[in-house]
CSV table of C-alpha atoms and ligand atoms in Angstrom, one decimal:
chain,number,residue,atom,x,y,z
A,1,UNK,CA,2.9,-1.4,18.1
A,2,UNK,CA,2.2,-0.9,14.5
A,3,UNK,CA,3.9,-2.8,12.0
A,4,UNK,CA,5.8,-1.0,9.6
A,5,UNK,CA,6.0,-2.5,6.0
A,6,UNK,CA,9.2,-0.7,3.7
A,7,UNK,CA,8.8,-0.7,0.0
A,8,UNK,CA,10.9,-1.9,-2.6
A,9,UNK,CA,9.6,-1.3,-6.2
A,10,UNK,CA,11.5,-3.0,-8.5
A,11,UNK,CA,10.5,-1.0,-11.4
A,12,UNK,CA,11.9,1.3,-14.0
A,13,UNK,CA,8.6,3.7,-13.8
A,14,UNK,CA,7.9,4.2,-10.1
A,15,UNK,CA,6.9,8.0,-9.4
A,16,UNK,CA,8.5,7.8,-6.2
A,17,UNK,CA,11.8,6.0,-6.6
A,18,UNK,CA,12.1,6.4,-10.2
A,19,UNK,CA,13.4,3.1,-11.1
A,20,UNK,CA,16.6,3.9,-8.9
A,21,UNK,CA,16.6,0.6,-7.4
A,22,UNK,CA,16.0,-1.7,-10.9
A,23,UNK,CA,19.2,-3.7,-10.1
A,24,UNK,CA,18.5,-6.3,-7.6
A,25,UNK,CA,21.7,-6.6,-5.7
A,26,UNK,CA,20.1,-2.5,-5.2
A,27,UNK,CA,16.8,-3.4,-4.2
A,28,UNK,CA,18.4,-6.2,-1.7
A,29,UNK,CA,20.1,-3.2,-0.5
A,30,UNK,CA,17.3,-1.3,0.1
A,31,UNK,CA,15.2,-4.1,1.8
A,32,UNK,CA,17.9,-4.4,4.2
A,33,UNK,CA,18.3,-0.8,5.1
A,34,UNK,CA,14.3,-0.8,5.5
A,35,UNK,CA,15.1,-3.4,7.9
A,36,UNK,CA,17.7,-1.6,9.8
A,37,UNK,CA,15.7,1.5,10.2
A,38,UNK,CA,12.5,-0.3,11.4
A,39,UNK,CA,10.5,-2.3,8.9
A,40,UNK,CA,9.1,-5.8,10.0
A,41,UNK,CA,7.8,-6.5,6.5
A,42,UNK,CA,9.2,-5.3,3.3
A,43,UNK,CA,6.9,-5.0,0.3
A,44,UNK,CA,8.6,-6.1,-3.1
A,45,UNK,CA,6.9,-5.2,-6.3
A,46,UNK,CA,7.8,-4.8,-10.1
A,47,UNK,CA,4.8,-3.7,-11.5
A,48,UNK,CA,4.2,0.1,-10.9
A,49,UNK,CA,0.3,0.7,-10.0
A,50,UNK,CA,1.2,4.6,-10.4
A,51,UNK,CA,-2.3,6.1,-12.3
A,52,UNK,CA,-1.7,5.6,-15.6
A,53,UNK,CA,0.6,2.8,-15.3
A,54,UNK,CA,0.2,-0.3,-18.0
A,55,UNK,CA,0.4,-3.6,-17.5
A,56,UNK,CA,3.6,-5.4,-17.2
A,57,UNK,CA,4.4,-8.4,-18.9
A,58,UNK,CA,4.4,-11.4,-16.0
A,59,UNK,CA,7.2,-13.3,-17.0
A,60,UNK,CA,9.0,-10.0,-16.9
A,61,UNK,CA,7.6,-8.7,-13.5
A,62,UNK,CA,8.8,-12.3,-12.3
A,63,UNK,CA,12.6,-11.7,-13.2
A,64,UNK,CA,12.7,-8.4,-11.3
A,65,UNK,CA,11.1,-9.7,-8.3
A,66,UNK,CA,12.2,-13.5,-7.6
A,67,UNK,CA,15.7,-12.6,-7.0
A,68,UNK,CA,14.5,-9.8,-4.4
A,69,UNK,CA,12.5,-11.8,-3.0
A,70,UNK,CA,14.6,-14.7,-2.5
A,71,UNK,CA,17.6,-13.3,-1.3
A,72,UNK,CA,15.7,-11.0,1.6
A,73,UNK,CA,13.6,-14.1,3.1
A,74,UNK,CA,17.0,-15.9,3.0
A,75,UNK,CA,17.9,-12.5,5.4
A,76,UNK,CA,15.3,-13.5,7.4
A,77,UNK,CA,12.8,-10.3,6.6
A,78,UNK,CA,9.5,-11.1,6.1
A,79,UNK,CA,8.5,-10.0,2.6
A,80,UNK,CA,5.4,-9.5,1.2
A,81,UNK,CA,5.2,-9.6,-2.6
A,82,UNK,CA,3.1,-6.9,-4.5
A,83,UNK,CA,1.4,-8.5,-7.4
A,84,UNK,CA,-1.8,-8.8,-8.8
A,85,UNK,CA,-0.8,-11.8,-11.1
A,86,UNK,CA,-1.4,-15.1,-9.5
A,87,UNK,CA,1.4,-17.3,-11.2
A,88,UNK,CA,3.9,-14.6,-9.8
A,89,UNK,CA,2.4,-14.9,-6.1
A,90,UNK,CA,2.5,-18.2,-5.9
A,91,UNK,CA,6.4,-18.1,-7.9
A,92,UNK,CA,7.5,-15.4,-4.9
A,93,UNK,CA,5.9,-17.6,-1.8
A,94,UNK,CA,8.0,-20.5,-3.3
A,95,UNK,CA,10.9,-18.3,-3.0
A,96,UNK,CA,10.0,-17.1,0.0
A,97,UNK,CA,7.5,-14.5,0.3
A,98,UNK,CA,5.3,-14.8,3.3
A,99,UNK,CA,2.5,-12.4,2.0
A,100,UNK,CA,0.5,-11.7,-0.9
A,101,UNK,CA,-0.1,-8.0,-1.6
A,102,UNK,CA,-3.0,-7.6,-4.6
A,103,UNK,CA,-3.7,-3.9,-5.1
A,104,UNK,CA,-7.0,-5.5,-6.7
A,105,UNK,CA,-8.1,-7.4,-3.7
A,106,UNK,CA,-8.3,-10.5,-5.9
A,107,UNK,CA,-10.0,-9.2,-8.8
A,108,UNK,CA,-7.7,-8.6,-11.8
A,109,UNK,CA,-6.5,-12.2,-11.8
A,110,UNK,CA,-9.7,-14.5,-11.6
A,111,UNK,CA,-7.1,-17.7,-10.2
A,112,UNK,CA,-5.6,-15.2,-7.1
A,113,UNK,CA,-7.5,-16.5,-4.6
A,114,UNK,CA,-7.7,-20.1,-4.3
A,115,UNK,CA,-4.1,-20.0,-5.5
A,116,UNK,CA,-2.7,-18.1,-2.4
A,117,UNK,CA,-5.3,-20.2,-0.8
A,118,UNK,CA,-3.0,-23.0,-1.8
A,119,UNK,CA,0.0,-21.5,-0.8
A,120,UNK,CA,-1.1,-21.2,2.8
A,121,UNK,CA,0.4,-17.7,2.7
A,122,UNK,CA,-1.5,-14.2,4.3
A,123,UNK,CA,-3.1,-11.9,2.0
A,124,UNK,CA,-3.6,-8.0,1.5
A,125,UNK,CA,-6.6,-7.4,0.1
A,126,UNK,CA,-7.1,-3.9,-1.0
A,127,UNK,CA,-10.0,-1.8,-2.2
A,128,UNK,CA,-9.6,-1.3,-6.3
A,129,UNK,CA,-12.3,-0.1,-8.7
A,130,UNK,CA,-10.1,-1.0,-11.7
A,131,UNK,CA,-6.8,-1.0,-13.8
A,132,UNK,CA,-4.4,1.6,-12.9
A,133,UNK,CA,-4.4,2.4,-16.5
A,134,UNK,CA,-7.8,4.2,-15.8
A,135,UNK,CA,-7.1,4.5,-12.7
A,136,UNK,CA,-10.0,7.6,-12.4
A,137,UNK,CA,-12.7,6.8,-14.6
A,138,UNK,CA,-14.5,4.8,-11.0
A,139,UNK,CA,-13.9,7.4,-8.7
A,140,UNK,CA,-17.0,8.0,-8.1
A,141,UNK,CA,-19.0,7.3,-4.7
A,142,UNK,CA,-22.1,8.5,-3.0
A,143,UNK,CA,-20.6,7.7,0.2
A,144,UNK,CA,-17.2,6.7,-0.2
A,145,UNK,CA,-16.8,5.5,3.5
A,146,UNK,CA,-19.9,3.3,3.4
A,147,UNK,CA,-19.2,1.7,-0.2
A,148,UNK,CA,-15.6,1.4,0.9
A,149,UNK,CA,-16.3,-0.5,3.6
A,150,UNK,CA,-19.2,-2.9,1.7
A,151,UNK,CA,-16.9,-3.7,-1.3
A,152,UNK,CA,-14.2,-4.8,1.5
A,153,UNK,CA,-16.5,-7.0,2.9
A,154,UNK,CA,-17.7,-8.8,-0.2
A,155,UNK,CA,-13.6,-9.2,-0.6
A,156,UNK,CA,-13.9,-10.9,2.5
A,157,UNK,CA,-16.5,-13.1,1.6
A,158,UNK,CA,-14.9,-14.0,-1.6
A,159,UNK,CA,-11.3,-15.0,0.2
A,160,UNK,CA,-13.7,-17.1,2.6
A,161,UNK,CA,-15.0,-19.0,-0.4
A,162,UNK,CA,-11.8,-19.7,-2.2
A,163,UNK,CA,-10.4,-21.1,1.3
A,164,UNK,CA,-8.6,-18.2,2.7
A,165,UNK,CA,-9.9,-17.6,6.3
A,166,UNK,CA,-10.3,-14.6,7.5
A,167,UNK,CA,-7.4,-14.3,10.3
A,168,UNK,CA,-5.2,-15.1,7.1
A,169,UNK,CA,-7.0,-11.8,5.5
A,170,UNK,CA,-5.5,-8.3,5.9
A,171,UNK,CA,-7.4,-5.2,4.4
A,172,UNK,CA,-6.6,-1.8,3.3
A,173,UNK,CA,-8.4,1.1,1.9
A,174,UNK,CA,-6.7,1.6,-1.0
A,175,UNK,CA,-5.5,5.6,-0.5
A,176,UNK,CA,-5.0,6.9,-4.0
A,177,UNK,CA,-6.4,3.9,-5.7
A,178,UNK,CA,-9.6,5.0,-7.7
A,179,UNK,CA,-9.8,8.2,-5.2
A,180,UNK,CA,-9.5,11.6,-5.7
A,181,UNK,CA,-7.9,13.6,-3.2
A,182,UNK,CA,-10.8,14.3,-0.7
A,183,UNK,CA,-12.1,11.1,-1.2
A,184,UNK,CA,-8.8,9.9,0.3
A,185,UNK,CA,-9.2,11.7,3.4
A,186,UNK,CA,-13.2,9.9,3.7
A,187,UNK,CA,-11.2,6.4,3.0
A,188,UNK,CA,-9.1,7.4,5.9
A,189,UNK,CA,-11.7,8.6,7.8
A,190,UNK,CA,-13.0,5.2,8.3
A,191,UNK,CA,-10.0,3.2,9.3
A,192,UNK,CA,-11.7,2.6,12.8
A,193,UNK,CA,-14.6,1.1,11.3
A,194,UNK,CA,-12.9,-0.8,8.5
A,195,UNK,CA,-10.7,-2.2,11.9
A,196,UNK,CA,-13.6,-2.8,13.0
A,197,UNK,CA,-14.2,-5.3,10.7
A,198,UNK,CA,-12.0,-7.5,12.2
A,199,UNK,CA,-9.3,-8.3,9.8
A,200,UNK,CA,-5.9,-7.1,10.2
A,201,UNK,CA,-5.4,-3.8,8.4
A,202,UNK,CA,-3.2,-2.5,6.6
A,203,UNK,CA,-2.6,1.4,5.4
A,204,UNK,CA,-0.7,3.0,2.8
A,205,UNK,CA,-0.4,6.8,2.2
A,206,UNK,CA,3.5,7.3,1.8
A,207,UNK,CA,4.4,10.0,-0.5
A,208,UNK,CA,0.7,10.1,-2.2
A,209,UNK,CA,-0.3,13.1,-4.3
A,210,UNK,CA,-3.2,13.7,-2.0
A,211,UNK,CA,-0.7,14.2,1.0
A,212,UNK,CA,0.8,16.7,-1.4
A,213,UNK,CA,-2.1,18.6,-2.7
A,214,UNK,CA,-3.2,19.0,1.0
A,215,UNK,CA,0.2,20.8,1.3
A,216,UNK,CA,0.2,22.8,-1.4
A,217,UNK,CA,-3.6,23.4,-1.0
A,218,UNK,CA,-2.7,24.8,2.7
A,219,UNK,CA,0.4,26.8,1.4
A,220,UNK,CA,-2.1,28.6,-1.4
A,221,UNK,CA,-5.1,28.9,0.3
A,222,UNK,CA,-8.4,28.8,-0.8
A,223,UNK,CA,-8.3,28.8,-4.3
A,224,UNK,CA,-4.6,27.8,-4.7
A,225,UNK,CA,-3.2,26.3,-7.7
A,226,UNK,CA,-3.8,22.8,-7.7
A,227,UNK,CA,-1.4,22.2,-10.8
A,228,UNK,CA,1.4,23.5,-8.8
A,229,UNK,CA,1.9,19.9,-7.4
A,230,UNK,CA,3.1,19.5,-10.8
A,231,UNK,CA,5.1,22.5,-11.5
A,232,UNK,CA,6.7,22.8,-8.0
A,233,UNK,CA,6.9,19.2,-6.7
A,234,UNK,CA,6.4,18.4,-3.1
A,235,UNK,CA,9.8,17.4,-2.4
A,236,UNK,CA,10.0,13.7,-0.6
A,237,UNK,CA,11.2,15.4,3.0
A,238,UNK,CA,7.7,17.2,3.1
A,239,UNK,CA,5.8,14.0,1.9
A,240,UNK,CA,7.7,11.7,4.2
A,241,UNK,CA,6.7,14.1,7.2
A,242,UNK,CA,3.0,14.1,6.5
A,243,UNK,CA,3.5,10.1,5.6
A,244,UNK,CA,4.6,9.9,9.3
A,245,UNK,CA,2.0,11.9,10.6
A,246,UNK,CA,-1.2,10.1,8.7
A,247,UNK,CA,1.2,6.0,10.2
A,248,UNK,CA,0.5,7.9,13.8
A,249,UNK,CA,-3.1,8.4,12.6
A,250,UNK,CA,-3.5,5.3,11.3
A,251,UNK,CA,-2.2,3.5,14.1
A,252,UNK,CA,-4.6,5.2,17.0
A,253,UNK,CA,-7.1,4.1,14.6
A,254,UNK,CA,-5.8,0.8,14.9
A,255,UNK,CA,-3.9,-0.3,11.7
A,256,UNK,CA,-1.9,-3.8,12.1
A,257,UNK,CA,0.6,-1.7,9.4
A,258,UNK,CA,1.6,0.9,7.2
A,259,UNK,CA,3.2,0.9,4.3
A,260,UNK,CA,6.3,2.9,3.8
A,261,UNK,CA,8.6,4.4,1.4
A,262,UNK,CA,11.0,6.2,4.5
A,263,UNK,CA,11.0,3.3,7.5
A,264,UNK,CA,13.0,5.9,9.8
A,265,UNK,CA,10.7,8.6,10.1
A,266,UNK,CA,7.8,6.9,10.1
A,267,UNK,CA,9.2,4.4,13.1
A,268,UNK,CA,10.5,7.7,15.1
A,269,UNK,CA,6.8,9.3,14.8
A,270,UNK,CA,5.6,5.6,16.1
A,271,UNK,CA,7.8,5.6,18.8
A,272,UNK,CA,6.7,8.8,20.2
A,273,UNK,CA,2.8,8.1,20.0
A,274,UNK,CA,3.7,4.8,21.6
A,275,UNK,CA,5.5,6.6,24.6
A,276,UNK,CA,2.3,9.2,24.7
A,277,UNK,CA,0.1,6.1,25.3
A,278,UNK,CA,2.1,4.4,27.4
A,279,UNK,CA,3.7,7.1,29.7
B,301,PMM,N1,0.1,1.6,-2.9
B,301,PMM,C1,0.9,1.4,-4.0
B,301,PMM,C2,1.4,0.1,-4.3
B,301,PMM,N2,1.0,-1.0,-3.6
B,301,PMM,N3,-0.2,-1.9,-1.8
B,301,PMM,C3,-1.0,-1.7,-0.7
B,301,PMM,N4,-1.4,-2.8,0.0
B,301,PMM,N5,-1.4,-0.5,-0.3
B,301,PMM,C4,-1.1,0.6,-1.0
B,301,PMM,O1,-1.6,1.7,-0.6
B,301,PMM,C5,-0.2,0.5,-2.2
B,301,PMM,C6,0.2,-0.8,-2.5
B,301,PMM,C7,1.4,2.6,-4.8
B,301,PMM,O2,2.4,3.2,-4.2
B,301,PMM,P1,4.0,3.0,-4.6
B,301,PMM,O3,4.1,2.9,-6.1
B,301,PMM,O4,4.6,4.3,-4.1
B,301,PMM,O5,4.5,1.8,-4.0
């Protein structure tokens, strides 16, 4: 069955917990409770890639994260550590970590690769066209499924020559990540042929804006107001039930994971497309 991956961001500007869980004995908390309601992996991150976002200092993303990390392999859980900076990889797989998630698939910190090459730990490489702080400025694609799918490859090839094999690789698509909102629904589009690839795959569309401009789009109709995703938020109950519909997609298509805000919801919807297939 699918893997499902809970998130913990340790940070004081995440738009979807809002820095609730800054204090780590919290975000220990909420690891474990991503646990109990069905996460395998739990992803721990203290830089907020949220558009717009800048840059956090390393040495402070460092003392957010370590301590989370730390105490939640200690628990057993398998964490994955969400970082593009390669001194705080290799910091969190010391402590424990036994995956490297890089939004930037290796690019924004030129040492990533052969230093999680080093550490012997698994990678996420995901598709990024650039900072978050301009997070819009490359969305733009002739064919977003076929580019998506090249410039995943040459990440491949670029792990593969810094030492990582590629059964140590795991890709994703990158949903929100220098892609407007239909461009989203393309990336998704081509999960069976980016699984196809061969690499494990990994898929993360929890509580996105494009899941809640398709909502608000459908509520309007044609036309609708777009800005009303702003004005009217799409509360988290609606975004978590479209999150676990698109983990039911993703997993036909064949994802190895997806990655989570709500564990419970999304491990209910998996449990019923996994007693649909196997009845
Ligand atoms: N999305 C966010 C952060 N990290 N990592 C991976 N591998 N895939 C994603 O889609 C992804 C990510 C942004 O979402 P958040 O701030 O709600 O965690």
């Amino acid at each position: 069955m699918t893997a499902i991956m809970g998130i913990v961001n340790v940070t004081p500007d995440s738009f979807s917990d809002g820095g609730r869980f800054l204090d780590a004995d919290a975000a220990i908390a909420r690891g474990l409770a991503l646990r109990a309601d069905g996460a395998t992996i739990v992803d721990v991150g203290g830089e907020s890639t949220r558009p717009g976002a800048e840059r956090v200092d390393p040495a402070i993303e460092r003392e957010r994260v370590l301590p989370v990390v730390a105490a939640l392999a200690a628990e057993g859980v398998i964490v994955s550590i969400d970082t593009m900076n390669a001194a705080t990889a290799v910091a969190a797989v010391e402590a424990g970590a036994r995956i490297v998630n890089d939004v930037s698939g290796g690019l924004a910190d030129p040492g990533m690769l052969a230093a999680v090459a080093a550490t012997g730990a698994d990678i996420v490489l995901q598709h990024w066209r650039g900072p978050s702080s301009d997070m819009y400025a490359a969305a733009d694609y002739r064919d977003v499924e076929r580019e998506l799918i090249a410039e995943l490859q040459q990440r491949v090839r670029a792990a593969a020559q810094a030492g990582i094999s590629p059964d140590r690789v795991i890709l994703d698509p990158g949903i929100g990540f220098g892609k407007r909102g239909g461009q989203n629904w393309h990336a998704l589009r081509a999960l069976d042929r980016i699984v196809a690839l061969g690499p494990r795959v990994l898929v993360g569309t929890s509580r996105k804006r494009f899941l809640a401009e398709a909502l608000v789009e459908a509520r309007a109709g044609e036309g609708g107001d777009l800005a009303a995703v702003d004005a009217a938020p799409v509360d988290d109950a609606r975004r978590d039930l479209a999150t676990a519909v698109t983990s039911v997609l993703a997993a036909q298509a064949g994802a190895w994971a997806v990655r989570v805000h709500d564990a419970a919801s999304t491990r209910d919807a998996l449990t019923v497309l996994d007693r649909w297939e196997h009845a």
